[in-house]
PDB file of C-alpha atoms in Angstrom:
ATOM      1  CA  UNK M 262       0.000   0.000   0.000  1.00  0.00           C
ATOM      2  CA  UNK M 263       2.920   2.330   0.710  1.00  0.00           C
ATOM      3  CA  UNK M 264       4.193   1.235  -2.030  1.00  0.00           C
ATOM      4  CA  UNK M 265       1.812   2.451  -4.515  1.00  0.00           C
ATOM      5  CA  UNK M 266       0.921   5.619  -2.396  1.00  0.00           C
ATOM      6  CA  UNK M 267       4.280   6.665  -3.171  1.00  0.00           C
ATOM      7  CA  UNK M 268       4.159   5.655  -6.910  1.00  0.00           C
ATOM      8  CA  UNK M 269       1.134   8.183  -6.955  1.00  0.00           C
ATOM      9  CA  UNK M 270       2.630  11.045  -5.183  1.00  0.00           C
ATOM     10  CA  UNK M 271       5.489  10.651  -7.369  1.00  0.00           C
ATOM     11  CA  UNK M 272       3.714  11.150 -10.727  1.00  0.00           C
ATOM     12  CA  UNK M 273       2.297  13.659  -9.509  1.00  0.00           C
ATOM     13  CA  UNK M 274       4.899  15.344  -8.743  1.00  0.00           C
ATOM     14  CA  UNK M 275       6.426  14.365 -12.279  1.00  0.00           C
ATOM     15  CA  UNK M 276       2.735  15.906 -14.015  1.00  0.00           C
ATOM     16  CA  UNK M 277       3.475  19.058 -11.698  1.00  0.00           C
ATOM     17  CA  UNK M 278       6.563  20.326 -12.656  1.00  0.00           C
ATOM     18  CA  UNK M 279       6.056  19.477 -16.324  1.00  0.00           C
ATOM     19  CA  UNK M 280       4.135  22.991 -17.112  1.00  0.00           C
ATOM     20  CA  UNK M 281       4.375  22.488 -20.773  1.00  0.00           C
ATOM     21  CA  UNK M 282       2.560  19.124 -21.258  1.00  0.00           C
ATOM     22  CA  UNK M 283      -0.525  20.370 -18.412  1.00  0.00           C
ATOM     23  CA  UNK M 284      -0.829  23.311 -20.912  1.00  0.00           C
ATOM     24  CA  UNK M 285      -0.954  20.916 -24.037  1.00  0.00           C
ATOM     25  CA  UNK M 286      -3.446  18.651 -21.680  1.00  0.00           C
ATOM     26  CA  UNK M 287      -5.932  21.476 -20.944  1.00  0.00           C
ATOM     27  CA  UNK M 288      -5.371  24.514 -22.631  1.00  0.00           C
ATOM     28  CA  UNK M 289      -4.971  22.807 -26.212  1.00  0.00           C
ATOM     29  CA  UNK M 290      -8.484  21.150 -26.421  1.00  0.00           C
ATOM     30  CA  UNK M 291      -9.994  24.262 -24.676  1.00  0.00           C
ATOM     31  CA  UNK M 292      -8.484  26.639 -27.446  1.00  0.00           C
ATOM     32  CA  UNK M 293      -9.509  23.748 -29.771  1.00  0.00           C
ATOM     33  CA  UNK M 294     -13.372  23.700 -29.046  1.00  0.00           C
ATOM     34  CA  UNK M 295     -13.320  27.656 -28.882  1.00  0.00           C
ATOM     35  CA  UNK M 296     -11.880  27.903 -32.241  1.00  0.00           C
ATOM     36  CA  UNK M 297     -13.820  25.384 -34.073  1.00  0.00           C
ATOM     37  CA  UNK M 298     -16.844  26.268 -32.415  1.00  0.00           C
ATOM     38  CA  UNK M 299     -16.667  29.716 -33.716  1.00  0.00           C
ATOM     39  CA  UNK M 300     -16.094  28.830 -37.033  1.00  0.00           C
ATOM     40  CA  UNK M 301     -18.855  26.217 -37.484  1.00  0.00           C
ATOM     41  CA  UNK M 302     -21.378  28.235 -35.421  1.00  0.00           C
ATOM     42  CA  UNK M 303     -22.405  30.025 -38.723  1.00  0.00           C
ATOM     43  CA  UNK M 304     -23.057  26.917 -40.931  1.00  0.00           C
ATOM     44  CA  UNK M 305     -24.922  25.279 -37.558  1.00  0.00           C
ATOM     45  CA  UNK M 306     -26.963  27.588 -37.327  1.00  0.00           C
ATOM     46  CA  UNK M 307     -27.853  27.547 -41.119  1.00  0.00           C
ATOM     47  CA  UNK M 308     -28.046  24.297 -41.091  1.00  0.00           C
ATOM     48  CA  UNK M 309     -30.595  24.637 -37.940  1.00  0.00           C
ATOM     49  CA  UNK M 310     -33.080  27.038 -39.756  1.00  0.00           C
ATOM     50  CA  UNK M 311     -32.750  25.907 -43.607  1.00  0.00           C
ATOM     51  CA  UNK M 312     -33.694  28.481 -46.500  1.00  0.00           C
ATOM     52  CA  UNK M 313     -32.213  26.805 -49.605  1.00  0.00           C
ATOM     53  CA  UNK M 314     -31.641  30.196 -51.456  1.00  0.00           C
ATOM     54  CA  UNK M 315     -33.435  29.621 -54.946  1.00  0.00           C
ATOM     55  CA  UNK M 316     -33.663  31.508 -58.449  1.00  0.00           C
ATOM     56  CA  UNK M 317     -36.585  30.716 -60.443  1.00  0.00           C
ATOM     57  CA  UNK M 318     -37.382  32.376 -64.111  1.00  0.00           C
ATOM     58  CA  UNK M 319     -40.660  30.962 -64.788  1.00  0.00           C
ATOM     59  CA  UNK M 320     -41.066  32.068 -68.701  1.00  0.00           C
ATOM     60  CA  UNK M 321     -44.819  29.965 -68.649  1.00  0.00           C
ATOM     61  CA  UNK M 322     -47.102  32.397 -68.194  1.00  0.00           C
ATOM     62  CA  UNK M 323     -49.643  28.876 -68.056  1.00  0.00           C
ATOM     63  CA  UNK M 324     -50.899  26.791 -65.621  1.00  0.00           C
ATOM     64  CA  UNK M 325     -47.781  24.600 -65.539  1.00  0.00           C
ATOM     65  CA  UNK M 326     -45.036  27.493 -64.486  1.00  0.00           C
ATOM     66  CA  UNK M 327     -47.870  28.873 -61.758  1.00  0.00           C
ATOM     67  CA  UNK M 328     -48.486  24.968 -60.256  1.00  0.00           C
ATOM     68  CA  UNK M 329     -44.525  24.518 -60.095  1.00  0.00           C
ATOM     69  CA  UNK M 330     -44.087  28.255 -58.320  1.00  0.00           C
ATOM     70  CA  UNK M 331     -46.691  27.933 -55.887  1.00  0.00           C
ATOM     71  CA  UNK M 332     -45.267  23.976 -55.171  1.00  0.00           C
ATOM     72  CA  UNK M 333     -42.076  26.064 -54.067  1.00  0.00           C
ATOM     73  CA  UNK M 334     -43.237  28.087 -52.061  1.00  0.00           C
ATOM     74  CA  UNK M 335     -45.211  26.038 -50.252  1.00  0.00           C
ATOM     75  CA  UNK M 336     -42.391  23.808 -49.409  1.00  0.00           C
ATOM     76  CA  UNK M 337     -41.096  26.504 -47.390  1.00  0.00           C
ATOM     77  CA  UNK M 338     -37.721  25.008 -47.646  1.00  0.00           C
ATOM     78  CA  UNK M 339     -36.321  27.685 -50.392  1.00  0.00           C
ATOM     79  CA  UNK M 340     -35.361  31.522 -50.195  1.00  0.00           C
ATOM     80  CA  UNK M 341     -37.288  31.966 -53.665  1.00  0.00           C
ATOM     81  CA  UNK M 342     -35.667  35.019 -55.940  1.00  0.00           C
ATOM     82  CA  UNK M 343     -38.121  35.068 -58.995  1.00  0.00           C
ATOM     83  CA  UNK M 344     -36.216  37.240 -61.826  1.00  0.00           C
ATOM     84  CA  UNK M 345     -36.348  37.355 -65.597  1.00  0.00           C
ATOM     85  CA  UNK M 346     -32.656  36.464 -66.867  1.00  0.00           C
ATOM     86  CA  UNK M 347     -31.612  34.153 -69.564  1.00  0.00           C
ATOM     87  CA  UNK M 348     -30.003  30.791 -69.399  1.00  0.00           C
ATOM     88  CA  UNK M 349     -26.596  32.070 -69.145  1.00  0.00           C
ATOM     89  CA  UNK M 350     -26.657  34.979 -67.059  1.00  0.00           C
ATOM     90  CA  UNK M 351     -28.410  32.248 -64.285  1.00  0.00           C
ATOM     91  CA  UNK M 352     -25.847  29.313 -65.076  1.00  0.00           C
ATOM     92  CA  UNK M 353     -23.167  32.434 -64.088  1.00  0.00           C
ATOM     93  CA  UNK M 354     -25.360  33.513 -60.898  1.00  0.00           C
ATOM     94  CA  UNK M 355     -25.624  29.815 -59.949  1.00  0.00           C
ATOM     95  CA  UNK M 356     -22.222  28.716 -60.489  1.00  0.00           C
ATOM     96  CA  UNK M 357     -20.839  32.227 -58.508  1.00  0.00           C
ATOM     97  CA  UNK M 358     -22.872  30.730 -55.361  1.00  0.00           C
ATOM     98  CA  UNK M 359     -25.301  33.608 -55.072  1.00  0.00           C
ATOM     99  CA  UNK M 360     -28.111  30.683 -55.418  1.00  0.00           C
ATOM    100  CA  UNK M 361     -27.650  27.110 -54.797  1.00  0.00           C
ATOM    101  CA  UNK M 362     -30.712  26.091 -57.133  1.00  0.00           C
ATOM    102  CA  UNK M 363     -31.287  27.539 -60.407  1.00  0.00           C
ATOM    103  CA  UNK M 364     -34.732  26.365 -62.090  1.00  0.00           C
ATOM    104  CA  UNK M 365     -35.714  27.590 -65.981  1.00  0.00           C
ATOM    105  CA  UNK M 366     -39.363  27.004 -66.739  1.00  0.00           C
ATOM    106  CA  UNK M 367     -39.628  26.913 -70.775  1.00  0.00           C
ATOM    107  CA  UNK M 368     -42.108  29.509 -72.112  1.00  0.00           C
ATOM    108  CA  UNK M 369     -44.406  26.926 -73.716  1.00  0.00           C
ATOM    109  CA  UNK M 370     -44.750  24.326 -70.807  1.00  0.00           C
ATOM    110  CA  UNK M 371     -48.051  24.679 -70.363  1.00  0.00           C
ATOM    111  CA  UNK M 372     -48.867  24.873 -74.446  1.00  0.00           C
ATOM    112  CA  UNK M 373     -46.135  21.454 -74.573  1.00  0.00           C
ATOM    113  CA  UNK M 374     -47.894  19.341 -71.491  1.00  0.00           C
ATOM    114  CA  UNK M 375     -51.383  20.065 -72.450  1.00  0.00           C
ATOM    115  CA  UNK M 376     -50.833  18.432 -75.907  1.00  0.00           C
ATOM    116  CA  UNK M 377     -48.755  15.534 -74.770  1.00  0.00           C
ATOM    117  CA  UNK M 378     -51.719  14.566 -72.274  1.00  0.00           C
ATOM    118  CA  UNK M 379     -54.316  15.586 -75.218  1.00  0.00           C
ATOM    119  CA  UNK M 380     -52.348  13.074 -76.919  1.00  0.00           C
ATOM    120  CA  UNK M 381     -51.769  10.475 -74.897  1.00  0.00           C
ATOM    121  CA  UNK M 382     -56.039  10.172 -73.750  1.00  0.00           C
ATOM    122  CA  UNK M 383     -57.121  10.117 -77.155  1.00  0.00           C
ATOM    123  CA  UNK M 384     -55.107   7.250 -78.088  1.00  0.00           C
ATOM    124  CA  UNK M 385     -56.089   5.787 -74.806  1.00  0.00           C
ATOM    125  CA  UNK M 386     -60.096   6.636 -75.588  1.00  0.00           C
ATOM    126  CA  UNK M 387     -59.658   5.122 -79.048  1.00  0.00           C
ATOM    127  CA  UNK M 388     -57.940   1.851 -78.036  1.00  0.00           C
ATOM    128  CA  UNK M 389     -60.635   0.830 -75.788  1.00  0.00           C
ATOM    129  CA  UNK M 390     -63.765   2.340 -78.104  1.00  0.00           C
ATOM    130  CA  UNK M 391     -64.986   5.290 -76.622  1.00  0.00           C
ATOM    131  CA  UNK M 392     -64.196   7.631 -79.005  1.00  0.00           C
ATOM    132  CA  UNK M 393     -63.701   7.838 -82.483  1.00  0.00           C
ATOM    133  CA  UNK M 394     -62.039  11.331 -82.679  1.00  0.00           C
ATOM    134  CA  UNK M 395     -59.007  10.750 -84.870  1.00  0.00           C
ATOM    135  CA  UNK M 396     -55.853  11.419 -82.740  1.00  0.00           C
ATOM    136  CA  UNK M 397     -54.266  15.012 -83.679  1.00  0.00           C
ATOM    137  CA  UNK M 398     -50.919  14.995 -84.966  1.00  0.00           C
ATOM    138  CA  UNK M 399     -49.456  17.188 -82.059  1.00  0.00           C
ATOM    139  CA  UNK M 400     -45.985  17.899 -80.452  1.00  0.00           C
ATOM    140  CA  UNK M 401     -45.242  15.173 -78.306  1.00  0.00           C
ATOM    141  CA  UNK M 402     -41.831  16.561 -77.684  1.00  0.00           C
ATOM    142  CA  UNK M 403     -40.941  16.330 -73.551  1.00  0.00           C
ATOM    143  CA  UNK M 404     -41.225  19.216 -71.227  1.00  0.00           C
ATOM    144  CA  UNK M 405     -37.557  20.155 -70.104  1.00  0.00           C
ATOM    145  CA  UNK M 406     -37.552  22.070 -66.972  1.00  0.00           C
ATOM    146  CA  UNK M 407     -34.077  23.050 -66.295  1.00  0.00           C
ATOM    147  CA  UNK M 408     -32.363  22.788 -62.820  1.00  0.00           C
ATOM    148  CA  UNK M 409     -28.640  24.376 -61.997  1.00  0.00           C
ATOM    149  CA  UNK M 410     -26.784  23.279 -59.378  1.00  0.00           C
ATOM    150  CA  UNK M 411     -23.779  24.943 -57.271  1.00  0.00           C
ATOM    151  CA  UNK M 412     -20.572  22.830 -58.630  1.00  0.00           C
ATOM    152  CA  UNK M 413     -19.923  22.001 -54.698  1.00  0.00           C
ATOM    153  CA  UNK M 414     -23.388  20.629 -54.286  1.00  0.00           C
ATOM    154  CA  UNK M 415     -23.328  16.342 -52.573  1.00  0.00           C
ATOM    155  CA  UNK M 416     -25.091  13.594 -54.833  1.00  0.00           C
ATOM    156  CA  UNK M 417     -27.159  13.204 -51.903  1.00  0.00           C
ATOM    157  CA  UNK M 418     -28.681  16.466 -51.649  1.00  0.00           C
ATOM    158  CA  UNK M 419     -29.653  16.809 -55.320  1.00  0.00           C
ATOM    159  CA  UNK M 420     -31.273  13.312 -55.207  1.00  0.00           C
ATOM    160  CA  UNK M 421     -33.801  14.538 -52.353  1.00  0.00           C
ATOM    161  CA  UNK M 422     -34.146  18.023 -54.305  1.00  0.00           C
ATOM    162  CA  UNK M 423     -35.311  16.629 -57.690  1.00  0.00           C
ATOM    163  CA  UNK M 424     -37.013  13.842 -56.037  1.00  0.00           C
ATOM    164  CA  UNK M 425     -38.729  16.698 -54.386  1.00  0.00           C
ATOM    165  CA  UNK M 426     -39.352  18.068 -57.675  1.00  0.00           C
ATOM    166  CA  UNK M 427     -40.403  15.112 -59.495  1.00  0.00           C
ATOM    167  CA  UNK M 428     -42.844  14.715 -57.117  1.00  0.00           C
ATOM    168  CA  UNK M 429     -44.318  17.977 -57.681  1.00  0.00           C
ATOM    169  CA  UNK M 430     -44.452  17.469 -61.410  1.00  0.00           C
ATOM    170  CA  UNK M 431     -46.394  14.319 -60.961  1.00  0.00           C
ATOM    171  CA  UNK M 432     -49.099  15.317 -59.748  1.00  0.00           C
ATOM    172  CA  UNK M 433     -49.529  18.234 -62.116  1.00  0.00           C
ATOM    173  CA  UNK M 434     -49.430  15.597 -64.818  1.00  0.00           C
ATOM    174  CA  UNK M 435     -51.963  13.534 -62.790  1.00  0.00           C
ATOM    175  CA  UNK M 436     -54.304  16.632 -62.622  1.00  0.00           C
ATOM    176  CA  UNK M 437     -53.916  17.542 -66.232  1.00  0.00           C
ATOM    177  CA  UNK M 438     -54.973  13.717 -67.003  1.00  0.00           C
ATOM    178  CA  UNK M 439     -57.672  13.683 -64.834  1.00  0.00           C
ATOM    179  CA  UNK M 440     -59.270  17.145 -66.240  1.00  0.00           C
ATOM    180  CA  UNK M 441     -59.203  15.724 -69.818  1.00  0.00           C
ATOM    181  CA  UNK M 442     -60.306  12.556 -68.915  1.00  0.00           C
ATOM    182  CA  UNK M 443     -63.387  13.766 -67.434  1.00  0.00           C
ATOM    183  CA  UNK M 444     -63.404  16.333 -70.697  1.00  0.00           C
ATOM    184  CA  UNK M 445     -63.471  13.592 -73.418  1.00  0.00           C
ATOM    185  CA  UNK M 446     -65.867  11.238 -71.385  1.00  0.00           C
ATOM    186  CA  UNK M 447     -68.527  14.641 -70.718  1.00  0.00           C
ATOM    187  CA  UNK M 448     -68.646  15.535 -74.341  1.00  0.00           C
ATOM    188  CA  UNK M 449     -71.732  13.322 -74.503  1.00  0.00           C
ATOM    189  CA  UNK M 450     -73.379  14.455 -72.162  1.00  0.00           C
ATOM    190  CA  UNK M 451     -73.457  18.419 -72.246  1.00  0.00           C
ATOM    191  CA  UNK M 452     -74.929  18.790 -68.673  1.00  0.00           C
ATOM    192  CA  UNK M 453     -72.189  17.013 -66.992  1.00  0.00           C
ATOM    193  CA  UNK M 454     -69.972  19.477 -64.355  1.00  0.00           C
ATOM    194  CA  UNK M 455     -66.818  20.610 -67.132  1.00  0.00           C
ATOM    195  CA  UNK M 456     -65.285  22.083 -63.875  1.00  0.00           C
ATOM    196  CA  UNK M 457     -62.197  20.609 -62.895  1.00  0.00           C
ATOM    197  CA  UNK M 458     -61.751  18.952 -59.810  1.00  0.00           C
ATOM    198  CA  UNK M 459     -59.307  19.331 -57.772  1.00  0.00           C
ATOM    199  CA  UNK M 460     -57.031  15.543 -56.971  1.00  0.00           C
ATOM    200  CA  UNK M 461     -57.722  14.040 -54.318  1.00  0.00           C
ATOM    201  CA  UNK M 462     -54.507  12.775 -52.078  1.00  0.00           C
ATOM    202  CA  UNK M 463     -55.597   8.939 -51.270  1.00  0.00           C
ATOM    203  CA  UNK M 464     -52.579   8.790 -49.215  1.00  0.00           C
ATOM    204  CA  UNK M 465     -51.005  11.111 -46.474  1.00  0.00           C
ATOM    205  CA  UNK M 466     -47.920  10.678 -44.262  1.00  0.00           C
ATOM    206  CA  UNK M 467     -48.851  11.249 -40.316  1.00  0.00           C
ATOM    207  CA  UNK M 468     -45.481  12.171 -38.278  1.00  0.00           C
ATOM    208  CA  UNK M 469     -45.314  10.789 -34.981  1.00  0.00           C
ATOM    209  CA  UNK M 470     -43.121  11.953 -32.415  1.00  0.00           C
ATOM    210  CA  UNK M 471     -41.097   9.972 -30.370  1.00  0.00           C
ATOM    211  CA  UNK M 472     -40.744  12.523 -27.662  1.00  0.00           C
ATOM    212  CA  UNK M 473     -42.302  11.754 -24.561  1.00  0.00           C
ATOM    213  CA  UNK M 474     -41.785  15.534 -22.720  1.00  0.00           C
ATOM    214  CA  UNK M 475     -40.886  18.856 -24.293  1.00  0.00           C
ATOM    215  CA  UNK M 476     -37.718  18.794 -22.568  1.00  0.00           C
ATOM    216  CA  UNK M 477     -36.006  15.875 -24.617  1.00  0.00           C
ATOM    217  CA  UNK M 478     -36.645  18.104 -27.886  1.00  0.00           C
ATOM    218  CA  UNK M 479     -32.961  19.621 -27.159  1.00  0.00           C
ATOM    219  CA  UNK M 480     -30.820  21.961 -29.213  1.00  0.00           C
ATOM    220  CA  UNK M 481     -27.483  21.666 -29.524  1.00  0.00           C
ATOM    221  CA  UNK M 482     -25.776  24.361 -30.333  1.00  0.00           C
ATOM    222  CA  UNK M 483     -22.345  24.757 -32.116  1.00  0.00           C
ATOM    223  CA  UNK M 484     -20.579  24.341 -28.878  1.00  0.00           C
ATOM    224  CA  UNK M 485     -22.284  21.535 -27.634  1.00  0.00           C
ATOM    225  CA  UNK M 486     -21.718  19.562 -31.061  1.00  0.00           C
ATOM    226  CA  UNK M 487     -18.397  20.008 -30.978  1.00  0.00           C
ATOM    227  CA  UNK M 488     -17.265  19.236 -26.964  1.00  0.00           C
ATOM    228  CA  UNK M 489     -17.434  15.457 -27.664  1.00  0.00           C
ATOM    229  CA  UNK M 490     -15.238  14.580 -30.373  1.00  0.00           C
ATOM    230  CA  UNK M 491     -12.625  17.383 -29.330  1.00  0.00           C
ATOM    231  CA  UNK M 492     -12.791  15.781 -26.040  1.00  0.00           C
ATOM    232  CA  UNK M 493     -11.829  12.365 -27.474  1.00  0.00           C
ATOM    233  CA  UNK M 494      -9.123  13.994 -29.563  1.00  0.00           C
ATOM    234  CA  UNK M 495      -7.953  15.585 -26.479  1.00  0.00           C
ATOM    235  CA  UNK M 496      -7.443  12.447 -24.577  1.00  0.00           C
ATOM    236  CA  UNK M 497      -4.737  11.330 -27.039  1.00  0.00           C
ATOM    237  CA  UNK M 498      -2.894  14.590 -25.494  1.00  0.00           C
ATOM    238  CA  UNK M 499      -1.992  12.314 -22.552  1.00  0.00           C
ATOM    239  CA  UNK M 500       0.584  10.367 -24.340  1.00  0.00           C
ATOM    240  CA  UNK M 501       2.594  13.703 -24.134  1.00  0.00           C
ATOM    241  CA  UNK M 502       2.748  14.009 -20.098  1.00  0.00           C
ATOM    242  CA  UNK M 503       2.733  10.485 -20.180  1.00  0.00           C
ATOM    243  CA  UNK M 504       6.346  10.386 -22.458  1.00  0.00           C
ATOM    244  CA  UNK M 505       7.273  12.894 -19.996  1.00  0.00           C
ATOM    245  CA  UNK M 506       6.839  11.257 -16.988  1.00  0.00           C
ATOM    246  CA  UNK M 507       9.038   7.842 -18.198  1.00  0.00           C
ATOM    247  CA  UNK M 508      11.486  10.132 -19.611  1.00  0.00           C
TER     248      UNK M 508
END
């Protein structure tokens, strides 16, 4: 017992007198976290309240560039500038970083979707015998809405971004088939409602929260995020008093 009472007393002794290796110990991780967290305290807090800065030039003065815009903004994910520039002036603006999204409606989206579906139900009406109406020999070119990215932009992000988007798109299509649907099959019978109604959503997504009292929903703040792994990395620090103390 005395034995190891005076191993103790004698290292720290050894950790006493070595001033430079207590400052590496404790000061070096201290100035670490400081440092760090005053750097990243900006981008955390970004990252906290998300606004996606966005530049849209919606050229459709249609029903297909209005659908897409209001989509946006009710996402309430993006910082939405809506200007009137051409394609290069926003590739320039998007690859500078003054956006990170850049989206080009076409001028004739509406004029290009509308005779795709038109299209597309009259074959489907004629295959099946309920109409006779020759199909029209329309544009069935695609609708390209453009979409610039920033070049420092992850895979990952602009997967959930135009997944976002596709989405959106979808069910415009969905609503433009339904409304001619019900347009083709009413042209019998003049009385019918020509009004179009609005889609249904058969399916909706209920989030459930897997808090049990307000005061697990905590916040870290840039600080707090960054005291555990600079702790860790701090511990390493040991080996230097420790090199001291056998030397």
């Amino acid at each position: 017992m005395l034995r190891l009472l005076s191993t103790i007393q004698k290292e720290l002794l050894l950790l006493m007198r070595d001033k430079g290796g207590l400052a590496i110990l404790f000061l070096m991780p201290m100035a670490m976290i400081t440092i760090m967290a005053i750097i990243q305290d900006a981008p955390f807090r970004d990252y906290q309240e998300l606004k996606i800065p966005l530049l849209l030039v919606n050229n459709d003065t249609g029903k297909v560039g209005t659908q897409i815009e209001m989509g946006l903004k009710e996402s309430s994910i993006f910082e939405i500038t809506k200007e009137a520039k051409d394609n290069e002036t926003v590739k320039k603006n998007v690859k500078a970083g003054e956006y990170e999204i850049g989206i080009i409606i076409p001028d004739n989206a509406t004029q290009v979707l509308n005779s795709n579906v038109q299209q597309f139900v009259a074959s489907k009406l004629s295959e099946v015998g309920l109409s006779e109406m020759p199909i029209a020999l329309v544009d069935s070119s695609e609708l390209k809405i453009q979409i610039l990215f920033t070049p420092d932009t992850k895979p990952s992000f602009k997967a959930s971004i135009l997944s976002s988007l596709k989405q959106s798109i979808s069910k415009i299509e969905t609503q433009f088939l339904l409304d001619f649907f019900t347009k083709e099959l009413n042209k019998e019978n003049p009385e019918a409602q020509q009004s179009s109604e609005k889609l249904k959503e058969f399916v909706s997504f209920n989030e459930i929260s897997t808090l049990d009292t307000p005061k697990e929903a905590l916040k870290l703040n840039s600080v707090q995020h960054n005291v555990p792994a600079w702790t860790i990395f701090g511990i390493f620090f040991i080996v230097i008093s420790m090199a001291g103390s056998i030397i």
